[in-house]
mmCIF file of C-alpha atoms and ligand atoms in Angstrom:
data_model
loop_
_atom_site.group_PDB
_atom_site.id
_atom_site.type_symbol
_atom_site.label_atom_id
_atom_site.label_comp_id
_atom_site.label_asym_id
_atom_site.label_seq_id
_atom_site.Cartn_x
_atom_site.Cartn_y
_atom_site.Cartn_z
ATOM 1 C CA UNK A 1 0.000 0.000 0.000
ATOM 2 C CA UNK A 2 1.259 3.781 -1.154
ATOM 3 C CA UNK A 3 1.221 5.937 2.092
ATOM 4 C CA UNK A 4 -0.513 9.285 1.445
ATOM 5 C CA UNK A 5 0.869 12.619 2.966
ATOM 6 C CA UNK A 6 -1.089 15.436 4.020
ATOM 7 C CA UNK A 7 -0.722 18.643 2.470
ATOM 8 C CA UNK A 8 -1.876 22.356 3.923
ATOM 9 C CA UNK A 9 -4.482 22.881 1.986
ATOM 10 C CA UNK A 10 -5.979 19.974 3.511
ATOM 11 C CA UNK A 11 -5.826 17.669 0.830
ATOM 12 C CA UNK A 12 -3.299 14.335 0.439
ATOM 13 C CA UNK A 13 -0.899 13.036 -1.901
ATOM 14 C CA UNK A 14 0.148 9.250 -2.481
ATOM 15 C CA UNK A 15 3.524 9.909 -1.103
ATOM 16 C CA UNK A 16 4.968 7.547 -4.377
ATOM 17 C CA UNK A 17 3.877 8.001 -8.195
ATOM 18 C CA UNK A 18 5.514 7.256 -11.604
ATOM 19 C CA UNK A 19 7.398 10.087 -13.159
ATOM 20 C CA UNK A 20 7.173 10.136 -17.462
ATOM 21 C CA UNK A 21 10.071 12.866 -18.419
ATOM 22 C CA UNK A 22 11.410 11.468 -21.256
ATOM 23 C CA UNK A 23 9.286 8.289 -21.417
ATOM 24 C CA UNK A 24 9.185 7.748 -24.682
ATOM 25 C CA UNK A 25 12.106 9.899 -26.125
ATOM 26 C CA UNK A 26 10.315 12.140 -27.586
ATOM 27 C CA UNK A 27 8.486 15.269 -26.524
ATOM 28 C CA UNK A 28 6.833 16.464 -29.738
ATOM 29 C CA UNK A 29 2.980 16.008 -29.294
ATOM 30 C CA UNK A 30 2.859 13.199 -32.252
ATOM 31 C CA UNK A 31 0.475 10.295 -31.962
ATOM 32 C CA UNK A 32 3.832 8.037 -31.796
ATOM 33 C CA UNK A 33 4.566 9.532 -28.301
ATOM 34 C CA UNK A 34 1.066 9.805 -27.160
ATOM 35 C CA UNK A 35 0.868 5.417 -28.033
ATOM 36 C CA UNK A 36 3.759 5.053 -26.314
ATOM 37 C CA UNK A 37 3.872 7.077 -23.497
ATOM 38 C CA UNK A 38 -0.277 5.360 -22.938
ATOM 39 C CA UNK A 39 1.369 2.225 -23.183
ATOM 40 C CA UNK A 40 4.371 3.040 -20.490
ATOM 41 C CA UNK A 41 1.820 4.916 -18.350
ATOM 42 C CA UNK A 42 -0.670 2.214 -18.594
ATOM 43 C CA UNK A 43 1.194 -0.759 -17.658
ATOM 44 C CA UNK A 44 2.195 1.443 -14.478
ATOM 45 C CA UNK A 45 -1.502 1.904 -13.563
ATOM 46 C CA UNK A 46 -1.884 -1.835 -13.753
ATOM 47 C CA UNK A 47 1.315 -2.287 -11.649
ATOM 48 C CA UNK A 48 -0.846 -0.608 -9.011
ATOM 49 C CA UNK A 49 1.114 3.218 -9.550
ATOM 50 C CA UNK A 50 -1.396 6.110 -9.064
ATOM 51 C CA UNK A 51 -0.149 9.427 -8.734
ATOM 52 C CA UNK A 52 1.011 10.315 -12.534
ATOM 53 C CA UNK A 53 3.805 13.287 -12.794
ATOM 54 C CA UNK A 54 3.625 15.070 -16.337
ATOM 55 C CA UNK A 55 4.179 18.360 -17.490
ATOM 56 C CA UNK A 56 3.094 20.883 -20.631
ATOM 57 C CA UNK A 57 6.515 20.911 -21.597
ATOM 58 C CA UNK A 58 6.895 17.078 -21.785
ATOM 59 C CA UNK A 59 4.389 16.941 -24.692
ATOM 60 C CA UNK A 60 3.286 13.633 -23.021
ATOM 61 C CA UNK A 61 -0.327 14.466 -21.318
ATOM 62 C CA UNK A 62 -2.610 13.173 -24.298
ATOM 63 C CA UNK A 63 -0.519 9.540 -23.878
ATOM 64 C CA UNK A 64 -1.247 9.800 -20.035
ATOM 65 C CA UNK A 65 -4.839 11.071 -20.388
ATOM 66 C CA UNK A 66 -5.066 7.547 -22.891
ATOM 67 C CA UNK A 67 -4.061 5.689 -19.890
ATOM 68 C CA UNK A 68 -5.913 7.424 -17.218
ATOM 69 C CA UNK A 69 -9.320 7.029 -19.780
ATOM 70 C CA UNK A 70 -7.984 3.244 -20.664
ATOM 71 C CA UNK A 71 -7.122 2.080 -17.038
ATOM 72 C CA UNK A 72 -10.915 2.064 -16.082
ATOM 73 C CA UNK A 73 -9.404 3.305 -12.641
ATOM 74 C CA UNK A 74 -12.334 5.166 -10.457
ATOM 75 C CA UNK A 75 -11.186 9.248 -10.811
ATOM 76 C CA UNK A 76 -11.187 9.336 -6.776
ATOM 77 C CA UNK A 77 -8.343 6.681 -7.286
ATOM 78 C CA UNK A 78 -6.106 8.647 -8.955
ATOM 79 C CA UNK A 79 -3.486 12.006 -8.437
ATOM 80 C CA UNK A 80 -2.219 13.715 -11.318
ATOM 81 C CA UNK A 81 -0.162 16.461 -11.576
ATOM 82 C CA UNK A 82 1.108 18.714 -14.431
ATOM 83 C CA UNK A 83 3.061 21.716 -14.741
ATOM 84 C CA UNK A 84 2.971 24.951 -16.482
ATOM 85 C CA UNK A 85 5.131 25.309 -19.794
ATOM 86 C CA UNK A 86 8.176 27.554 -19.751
ATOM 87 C CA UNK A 87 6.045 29.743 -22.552
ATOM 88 C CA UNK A 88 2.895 30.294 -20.373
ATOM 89 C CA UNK A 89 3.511 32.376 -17.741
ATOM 90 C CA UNK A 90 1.266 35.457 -18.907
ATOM 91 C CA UNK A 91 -2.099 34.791 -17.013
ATOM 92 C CA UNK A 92 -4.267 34.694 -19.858
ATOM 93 C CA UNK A 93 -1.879 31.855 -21.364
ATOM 94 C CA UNK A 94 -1.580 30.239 -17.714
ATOM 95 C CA UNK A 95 -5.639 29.792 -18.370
ATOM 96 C CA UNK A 96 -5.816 28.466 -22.051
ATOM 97 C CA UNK A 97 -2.833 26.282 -21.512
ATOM 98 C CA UNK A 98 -4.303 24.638 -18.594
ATOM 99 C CA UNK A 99 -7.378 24.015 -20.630
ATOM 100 C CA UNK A 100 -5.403 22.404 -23.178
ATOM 101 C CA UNK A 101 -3.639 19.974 -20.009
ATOM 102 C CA UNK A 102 -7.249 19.085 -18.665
ATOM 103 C CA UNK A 103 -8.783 18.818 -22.306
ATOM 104 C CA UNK A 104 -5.180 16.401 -23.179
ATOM 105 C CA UNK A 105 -5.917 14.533 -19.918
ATOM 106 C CA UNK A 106 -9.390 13.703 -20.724
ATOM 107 C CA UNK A 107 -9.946 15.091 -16.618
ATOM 108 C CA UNK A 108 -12.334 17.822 -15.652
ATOM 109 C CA UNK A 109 -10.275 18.775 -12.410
ATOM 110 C CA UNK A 110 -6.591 18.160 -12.180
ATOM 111 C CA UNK A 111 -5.212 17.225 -8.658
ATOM 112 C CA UNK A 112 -1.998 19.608 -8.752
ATOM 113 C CA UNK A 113 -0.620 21.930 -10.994
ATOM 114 C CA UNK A 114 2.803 23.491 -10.122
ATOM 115 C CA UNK A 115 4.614 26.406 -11.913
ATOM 116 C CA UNK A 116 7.246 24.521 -13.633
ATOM 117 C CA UNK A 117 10.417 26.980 -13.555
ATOM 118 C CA UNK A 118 10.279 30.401 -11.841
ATOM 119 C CA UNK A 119 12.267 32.397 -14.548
ATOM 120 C CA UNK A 120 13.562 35.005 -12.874
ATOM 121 C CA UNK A 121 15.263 36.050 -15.173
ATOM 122 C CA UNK A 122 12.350 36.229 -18.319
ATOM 123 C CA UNK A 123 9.024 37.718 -17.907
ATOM 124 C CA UNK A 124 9.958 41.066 -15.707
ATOM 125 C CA UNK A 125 11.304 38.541 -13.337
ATOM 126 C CA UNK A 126 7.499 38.471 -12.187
ATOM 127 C CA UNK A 127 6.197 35.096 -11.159
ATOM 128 C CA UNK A 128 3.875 36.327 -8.658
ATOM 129 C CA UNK A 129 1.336 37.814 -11.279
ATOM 130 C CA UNK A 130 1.753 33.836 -12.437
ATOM 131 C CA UNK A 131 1.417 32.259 -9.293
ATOM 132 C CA UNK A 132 -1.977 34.615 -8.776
ATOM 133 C CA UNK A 133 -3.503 33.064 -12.094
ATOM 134 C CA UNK A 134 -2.484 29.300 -11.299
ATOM 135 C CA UNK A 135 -4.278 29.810 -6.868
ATOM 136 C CA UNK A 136 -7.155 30.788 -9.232
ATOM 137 C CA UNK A 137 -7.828 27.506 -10.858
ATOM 138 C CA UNK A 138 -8.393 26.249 -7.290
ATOM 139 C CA UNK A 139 -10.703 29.165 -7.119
ATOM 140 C CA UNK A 140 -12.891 28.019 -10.157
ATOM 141 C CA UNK A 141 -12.902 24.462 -9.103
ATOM 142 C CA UNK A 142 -10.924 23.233 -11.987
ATOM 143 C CA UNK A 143 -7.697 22.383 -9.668
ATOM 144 C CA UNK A 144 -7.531 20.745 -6.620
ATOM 145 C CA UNK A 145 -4.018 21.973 -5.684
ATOM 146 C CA UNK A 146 -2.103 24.676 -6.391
ATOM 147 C CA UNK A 147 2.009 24.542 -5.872
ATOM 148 C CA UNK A 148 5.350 25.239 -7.311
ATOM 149 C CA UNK A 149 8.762 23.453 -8.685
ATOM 150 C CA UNK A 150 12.035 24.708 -8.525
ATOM 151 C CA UNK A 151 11.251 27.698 -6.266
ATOM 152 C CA UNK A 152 14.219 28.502 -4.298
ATOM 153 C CA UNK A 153 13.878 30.265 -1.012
ATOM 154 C CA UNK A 154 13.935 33.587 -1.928
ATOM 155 C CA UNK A 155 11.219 33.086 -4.868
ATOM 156 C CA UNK A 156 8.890 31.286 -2.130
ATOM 157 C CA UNK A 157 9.692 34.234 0.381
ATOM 158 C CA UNK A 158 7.755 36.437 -2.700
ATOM 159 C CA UNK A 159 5.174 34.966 -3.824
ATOM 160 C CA UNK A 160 3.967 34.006 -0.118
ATOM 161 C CA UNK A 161 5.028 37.772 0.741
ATOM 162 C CA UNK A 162 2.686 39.604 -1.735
ATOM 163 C CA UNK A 163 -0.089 37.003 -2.048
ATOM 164 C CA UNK A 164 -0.846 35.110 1.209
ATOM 165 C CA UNK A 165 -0.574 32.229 -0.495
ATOM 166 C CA UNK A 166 1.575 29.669 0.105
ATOM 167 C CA UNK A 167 2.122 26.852 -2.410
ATOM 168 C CA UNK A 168 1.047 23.197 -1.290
ATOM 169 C CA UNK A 169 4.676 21.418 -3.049
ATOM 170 C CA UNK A 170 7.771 22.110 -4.226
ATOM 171 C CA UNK A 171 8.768 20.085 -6.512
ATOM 172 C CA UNK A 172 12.905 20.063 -6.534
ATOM 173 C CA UNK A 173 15.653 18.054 -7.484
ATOM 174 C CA UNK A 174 16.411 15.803 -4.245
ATOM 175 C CA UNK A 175 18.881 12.687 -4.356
ATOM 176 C CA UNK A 176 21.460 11.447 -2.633
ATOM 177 C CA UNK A 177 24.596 13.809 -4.546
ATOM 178 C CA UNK A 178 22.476 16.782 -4.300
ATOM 179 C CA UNK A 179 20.597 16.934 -0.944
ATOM 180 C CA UNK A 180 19.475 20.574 -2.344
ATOM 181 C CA UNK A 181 18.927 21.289 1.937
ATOM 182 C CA UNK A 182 18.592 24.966 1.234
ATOM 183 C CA UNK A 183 15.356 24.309 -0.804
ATOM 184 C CA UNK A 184 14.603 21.650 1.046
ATOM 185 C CA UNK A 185 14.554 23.909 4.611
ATOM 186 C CA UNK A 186 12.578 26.779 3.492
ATOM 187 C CA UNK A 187 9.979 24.521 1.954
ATOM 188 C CA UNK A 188 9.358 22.777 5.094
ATOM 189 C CA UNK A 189 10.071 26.321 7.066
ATOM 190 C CA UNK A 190 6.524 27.367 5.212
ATOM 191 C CA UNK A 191 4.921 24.114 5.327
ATOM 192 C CA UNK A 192 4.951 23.117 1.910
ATOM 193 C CA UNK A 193 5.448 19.339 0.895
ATOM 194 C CA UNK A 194 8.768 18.597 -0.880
ATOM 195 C CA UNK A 195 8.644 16.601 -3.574
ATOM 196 C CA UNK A 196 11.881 15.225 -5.018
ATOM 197 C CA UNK A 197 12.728 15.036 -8.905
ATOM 198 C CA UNK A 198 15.190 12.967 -10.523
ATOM 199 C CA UNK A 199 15.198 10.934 -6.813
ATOM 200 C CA UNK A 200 17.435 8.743 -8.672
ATOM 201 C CA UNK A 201 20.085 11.128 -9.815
ATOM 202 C CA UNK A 202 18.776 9.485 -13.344
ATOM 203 C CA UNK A 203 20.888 6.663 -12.239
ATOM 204 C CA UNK A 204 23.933 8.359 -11.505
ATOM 205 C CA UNK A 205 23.816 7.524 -7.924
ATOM 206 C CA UNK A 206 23.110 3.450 -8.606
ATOM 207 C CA UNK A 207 26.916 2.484 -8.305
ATOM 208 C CA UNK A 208 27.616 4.140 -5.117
ATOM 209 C CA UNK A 209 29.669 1.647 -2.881
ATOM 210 C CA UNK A 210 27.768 3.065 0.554
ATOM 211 C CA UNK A 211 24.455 2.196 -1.530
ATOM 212 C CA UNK A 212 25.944 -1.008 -2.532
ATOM 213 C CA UNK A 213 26.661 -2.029 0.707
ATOM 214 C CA UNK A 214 23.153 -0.888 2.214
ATOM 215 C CA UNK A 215 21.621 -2.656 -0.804
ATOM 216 C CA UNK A 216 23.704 -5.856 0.180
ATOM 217 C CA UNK A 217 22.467 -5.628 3.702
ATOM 218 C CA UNK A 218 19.171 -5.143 3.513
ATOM 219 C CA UNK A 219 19.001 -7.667 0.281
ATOM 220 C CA UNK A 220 17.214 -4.281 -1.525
ATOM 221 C CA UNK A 221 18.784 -2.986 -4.747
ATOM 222 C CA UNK A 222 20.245 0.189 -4.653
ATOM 223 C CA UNK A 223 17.452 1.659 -6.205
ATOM 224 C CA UNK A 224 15.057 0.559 -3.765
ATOM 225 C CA UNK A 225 17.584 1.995 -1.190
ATOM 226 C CA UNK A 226 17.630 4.918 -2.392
ATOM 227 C CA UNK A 227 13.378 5.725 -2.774
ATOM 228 C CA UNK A 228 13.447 4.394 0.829
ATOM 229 C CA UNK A 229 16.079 7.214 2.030
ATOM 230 C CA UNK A 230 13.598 9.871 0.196
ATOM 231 C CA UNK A 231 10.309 8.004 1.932
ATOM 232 C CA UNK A 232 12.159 8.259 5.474
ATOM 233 C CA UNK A 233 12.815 11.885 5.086
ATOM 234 C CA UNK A 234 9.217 12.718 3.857
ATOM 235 C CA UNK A 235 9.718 13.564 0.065
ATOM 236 C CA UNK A 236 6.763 12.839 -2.392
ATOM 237 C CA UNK A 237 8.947 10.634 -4.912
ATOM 238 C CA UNK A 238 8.006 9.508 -8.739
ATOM 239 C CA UNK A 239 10.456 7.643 -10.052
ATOM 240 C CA UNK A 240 10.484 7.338 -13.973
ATOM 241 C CA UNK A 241 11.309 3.509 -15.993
ATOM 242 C CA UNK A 242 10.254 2.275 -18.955
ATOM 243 C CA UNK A 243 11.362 -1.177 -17.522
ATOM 244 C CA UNK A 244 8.393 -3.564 -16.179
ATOM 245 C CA UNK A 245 10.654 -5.051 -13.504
ATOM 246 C CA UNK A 246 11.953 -1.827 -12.021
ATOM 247 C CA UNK A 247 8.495 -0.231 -12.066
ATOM 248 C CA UNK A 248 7.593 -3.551 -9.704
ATOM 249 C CA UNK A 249 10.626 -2.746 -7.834
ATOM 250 C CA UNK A 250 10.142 1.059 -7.140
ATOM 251 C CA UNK A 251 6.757 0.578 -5.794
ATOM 252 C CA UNK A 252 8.318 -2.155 -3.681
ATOM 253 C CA UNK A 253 10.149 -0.131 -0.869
ATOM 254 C CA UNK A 254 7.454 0.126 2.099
ATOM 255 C CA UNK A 255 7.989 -3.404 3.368
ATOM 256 C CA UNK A 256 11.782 -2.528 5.008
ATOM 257 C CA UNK A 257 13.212 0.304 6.823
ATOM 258 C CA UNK A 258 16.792 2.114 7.186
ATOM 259 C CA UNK A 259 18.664 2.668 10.410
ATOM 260 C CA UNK A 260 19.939 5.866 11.437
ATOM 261 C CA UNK A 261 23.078 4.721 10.470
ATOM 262 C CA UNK A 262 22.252 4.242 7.082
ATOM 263 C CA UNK A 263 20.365 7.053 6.874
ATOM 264 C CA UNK A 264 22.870 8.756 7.793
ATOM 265 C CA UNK A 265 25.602 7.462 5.773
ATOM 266 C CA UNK A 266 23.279 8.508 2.904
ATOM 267 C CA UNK A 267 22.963 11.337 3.881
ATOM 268 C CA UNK A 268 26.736 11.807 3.721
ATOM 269 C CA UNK A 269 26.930 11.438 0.040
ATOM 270 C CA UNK A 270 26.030 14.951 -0.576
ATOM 271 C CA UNK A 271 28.000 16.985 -2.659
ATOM 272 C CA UNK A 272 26.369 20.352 -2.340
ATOM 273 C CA UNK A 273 25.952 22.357 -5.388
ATOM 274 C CA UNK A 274 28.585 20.015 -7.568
ATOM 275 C CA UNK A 275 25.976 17.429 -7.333
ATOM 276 C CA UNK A 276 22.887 18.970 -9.211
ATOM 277 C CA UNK A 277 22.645 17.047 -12.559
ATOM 278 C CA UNK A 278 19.791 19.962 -13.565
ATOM 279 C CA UNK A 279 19.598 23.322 -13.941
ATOM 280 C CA UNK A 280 20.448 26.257 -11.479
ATOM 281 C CA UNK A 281 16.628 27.260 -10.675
ATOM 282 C CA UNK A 282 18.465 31.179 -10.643
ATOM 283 C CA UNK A 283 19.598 31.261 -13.809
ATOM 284 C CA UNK A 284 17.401 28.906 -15.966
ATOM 285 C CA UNK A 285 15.594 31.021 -18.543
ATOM 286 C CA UNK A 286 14.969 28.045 -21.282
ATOM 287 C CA UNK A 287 11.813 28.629 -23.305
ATOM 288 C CA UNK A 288 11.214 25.479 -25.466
HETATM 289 N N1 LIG B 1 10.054 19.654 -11.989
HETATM 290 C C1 LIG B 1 11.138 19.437 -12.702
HETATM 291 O O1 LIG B 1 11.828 20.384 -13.114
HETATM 292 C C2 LIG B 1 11.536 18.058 -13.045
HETATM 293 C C3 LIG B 1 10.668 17.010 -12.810
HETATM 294 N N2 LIG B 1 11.026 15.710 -13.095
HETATM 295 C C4 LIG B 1 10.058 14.636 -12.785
HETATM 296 O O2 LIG B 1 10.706 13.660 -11.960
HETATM 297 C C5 LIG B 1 10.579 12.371 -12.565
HETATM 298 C C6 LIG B 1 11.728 11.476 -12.202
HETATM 299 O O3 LIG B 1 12.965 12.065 -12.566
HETATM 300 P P1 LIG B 1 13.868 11.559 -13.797
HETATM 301 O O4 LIG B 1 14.653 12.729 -14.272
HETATM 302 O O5 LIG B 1 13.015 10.871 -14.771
HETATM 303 O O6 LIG B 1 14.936 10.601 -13.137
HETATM 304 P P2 LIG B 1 14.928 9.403 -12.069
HETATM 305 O O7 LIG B 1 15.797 9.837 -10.944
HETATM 306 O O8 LIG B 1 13.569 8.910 -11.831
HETATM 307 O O9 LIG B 1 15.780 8.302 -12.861
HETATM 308 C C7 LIG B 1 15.333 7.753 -14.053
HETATM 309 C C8 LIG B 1 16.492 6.913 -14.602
HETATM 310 O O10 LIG B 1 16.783 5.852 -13.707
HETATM 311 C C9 LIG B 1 16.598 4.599 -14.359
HETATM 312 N N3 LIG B 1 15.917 3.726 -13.386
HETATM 313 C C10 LIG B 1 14.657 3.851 -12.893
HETATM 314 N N4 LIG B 1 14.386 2.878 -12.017
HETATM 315 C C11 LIG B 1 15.499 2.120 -11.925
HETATM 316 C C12 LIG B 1 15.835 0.961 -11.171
HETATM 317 N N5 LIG B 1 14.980 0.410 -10.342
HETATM 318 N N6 LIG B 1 17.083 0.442 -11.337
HETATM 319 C C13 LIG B 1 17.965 0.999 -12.182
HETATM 320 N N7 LIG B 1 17.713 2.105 -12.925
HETATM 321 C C14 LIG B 1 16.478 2.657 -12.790
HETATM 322 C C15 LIG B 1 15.763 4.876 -15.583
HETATM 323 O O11 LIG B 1 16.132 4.029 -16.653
HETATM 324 P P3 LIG B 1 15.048 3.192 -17.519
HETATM 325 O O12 LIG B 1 13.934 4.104 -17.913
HETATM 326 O O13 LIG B 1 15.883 2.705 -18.677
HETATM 327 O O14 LIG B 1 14.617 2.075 -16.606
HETATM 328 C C16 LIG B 1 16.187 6.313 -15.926
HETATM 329 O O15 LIG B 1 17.392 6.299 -16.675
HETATM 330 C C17 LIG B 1 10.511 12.717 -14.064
HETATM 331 O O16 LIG B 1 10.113 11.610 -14.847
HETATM 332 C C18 LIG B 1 9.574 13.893 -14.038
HETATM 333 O O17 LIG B 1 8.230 13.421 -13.879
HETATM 334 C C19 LIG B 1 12.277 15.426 -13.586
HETATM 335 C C20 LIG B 1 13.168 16.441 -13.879
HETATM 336 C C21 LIG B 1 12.868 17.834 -13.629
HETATM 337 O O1 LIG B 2 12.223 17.545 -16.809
HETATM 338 C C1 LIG B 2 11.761 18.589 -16.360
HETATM 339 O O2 LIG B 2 10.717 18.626 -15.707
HETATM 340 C C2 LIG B 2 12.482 19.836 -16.612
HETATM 341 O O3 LIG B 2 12.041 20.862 -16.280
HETATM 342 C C3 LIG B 2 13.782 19.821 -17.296
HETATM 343 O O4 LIG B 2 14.303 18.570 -17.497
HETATM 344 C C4 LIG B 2 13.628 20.583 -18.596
HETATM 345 O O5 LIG B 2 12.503 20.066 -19.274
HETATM 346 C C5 LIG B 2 14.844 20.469 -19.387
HETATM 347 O O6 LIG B 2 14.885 19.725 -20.323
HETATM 348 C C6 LIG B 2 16.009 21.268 -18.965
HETATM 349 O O7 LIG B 2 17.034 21.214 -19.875
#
């Protein structure tokens, strides 16, 4: 069973979910990624996976919305979150885009939408007048949740600052090499749910000896390892695969626990800044 985590607007979140970056190597909206994407999504649905994390920039949400529609799964069942495109941040766009995402999904409410990217640097460097126009989906009943991704402290300090607001999730990159604790702290500092991306490192992390040796111990692969480190600490995980066997084996890390020890020791392989494998949330000003 998937714990669920509360979140302060009073709704939950299945604390595990299946991310779909890059699922099908290819994120032009064609109907070859939409098939294949609905395939990858669906066999995770029948795995038992549902919280679903897609985005507008991923071009994927028509193959998940074939899924979701195919899986037969009751709505009440399911969490799915998308994210606003790089190239929608003006309000009125923030509102036809997210039309297009709930039109793509087949849904007529989405569970969470987060501003993907704050862009600081593009768009007057104002992502407040953004955030406004995404809390007002919630306010029109056509979003459950409202939150953010890649919001470093100071952008949260704003946007809670001038609206009163404060986002549900952040949505950061977490893993072992990049424990990203300044996010992490001010998240929590404001009460907002931290959900981790790339909680693998994209498989970077896999061959670390201290994982190996965990692994070996608790007869786990490192993989599973590793989702248990981010379940112990709280994050809201979705690990991506288009592998059947490591799908089974991501959803398969409730049934074990790490000691402080090893919690510790992974905790240890932090390498600050030198470890994110994305981009600087600062300075990222990519418009696809
Ligand atoms: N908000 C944001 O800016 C971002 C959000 N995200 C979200 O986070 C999700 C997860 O992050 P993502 O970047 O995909 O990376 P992950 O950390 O989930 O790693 C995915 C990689 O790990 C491999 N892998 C997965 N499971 C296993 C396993 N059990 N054993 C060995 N290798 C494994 C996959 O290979 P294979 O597929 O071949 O199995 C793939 O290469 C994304 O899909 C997306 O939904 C990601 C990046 C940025
Ligand atoms: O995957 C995401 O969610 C991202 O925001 C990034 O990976 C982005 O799409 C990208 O490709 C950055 O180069």
């Amino acid at each position: 069973m998937i714990p669920t985590l509360p979140l302060n607007d009073g709704t939950t979140i299945p604390q595990l979910g299946f991310g779909t970056l890059n699922v099908s190597r290819d994120r032009t909206r064609s109907e070859k990624n939409t098939a294949a994407t609905a395939e990858i999504v669906g066999s995770a649905l029948g795995m038992g996976y549902r919280h679903i994390d897609t985005a507008q920039m991923y071009g994927n949400e028509a193959g998940v919305g074939r899924a979701v529609a195919a899986s037969g799964i009751p709505r009440e069942q399911l969490h799915v979150t998308s994210k606003l495109g790089n190239g929608n941040h003006d309000p009125g766009e923030v509102h036809r885009s997210f039309d297009r995402t709930l039109n793509e999904l087949r849904l007529a409410r989405l569970d969470l939408f987060l501003i993907h990217w704050p862009l600081p640097s593009l768009y007057n460097g104002d992502y407040v007048t953004t955030w406004r126009a995404v809390t007002d989906l919630v306010r029109d009943g056509r979003l459950r949740t409202a939150g953010v991704s890649n919001f470093q402290p100071a952008h949260l300090d704003r946007v809670i600052g001038e609206t009163g607001i404060v986002p549900a999730v952040n949505q950061i990159e977490v893993h072992p090499y990049f424990r990203n604790d300044t996010a992490r702290d001010a998240s929590a500092a404001h009460g907002i749910a931290v959900e981790a991306w790339s909680p693998l490192g994209q498989g970077a992390v896999l061959d670390d000896p201290v994982l190996d040796r965990i692994a070996l111990a608790q007869a786990k692969t490192p993989a599973q390892v590793v989702l248990r480190w981010h379940i112990q600490h709280g994050h809201v995980v979705f690990p991506k695969t288009t592998h059947r066997q490591r799908m089974a084996e991501n959803l398969d890390v409730f049934g074990f626990a790490l000691s402080a020890e090893e919690m510790a020791a992974i905790d240890g392989l932090d390498r600050g800044p030198a470890g994110r494998i994305g981009p600087d949330p600062d300075t990222f000003a990519w418009i696809p």
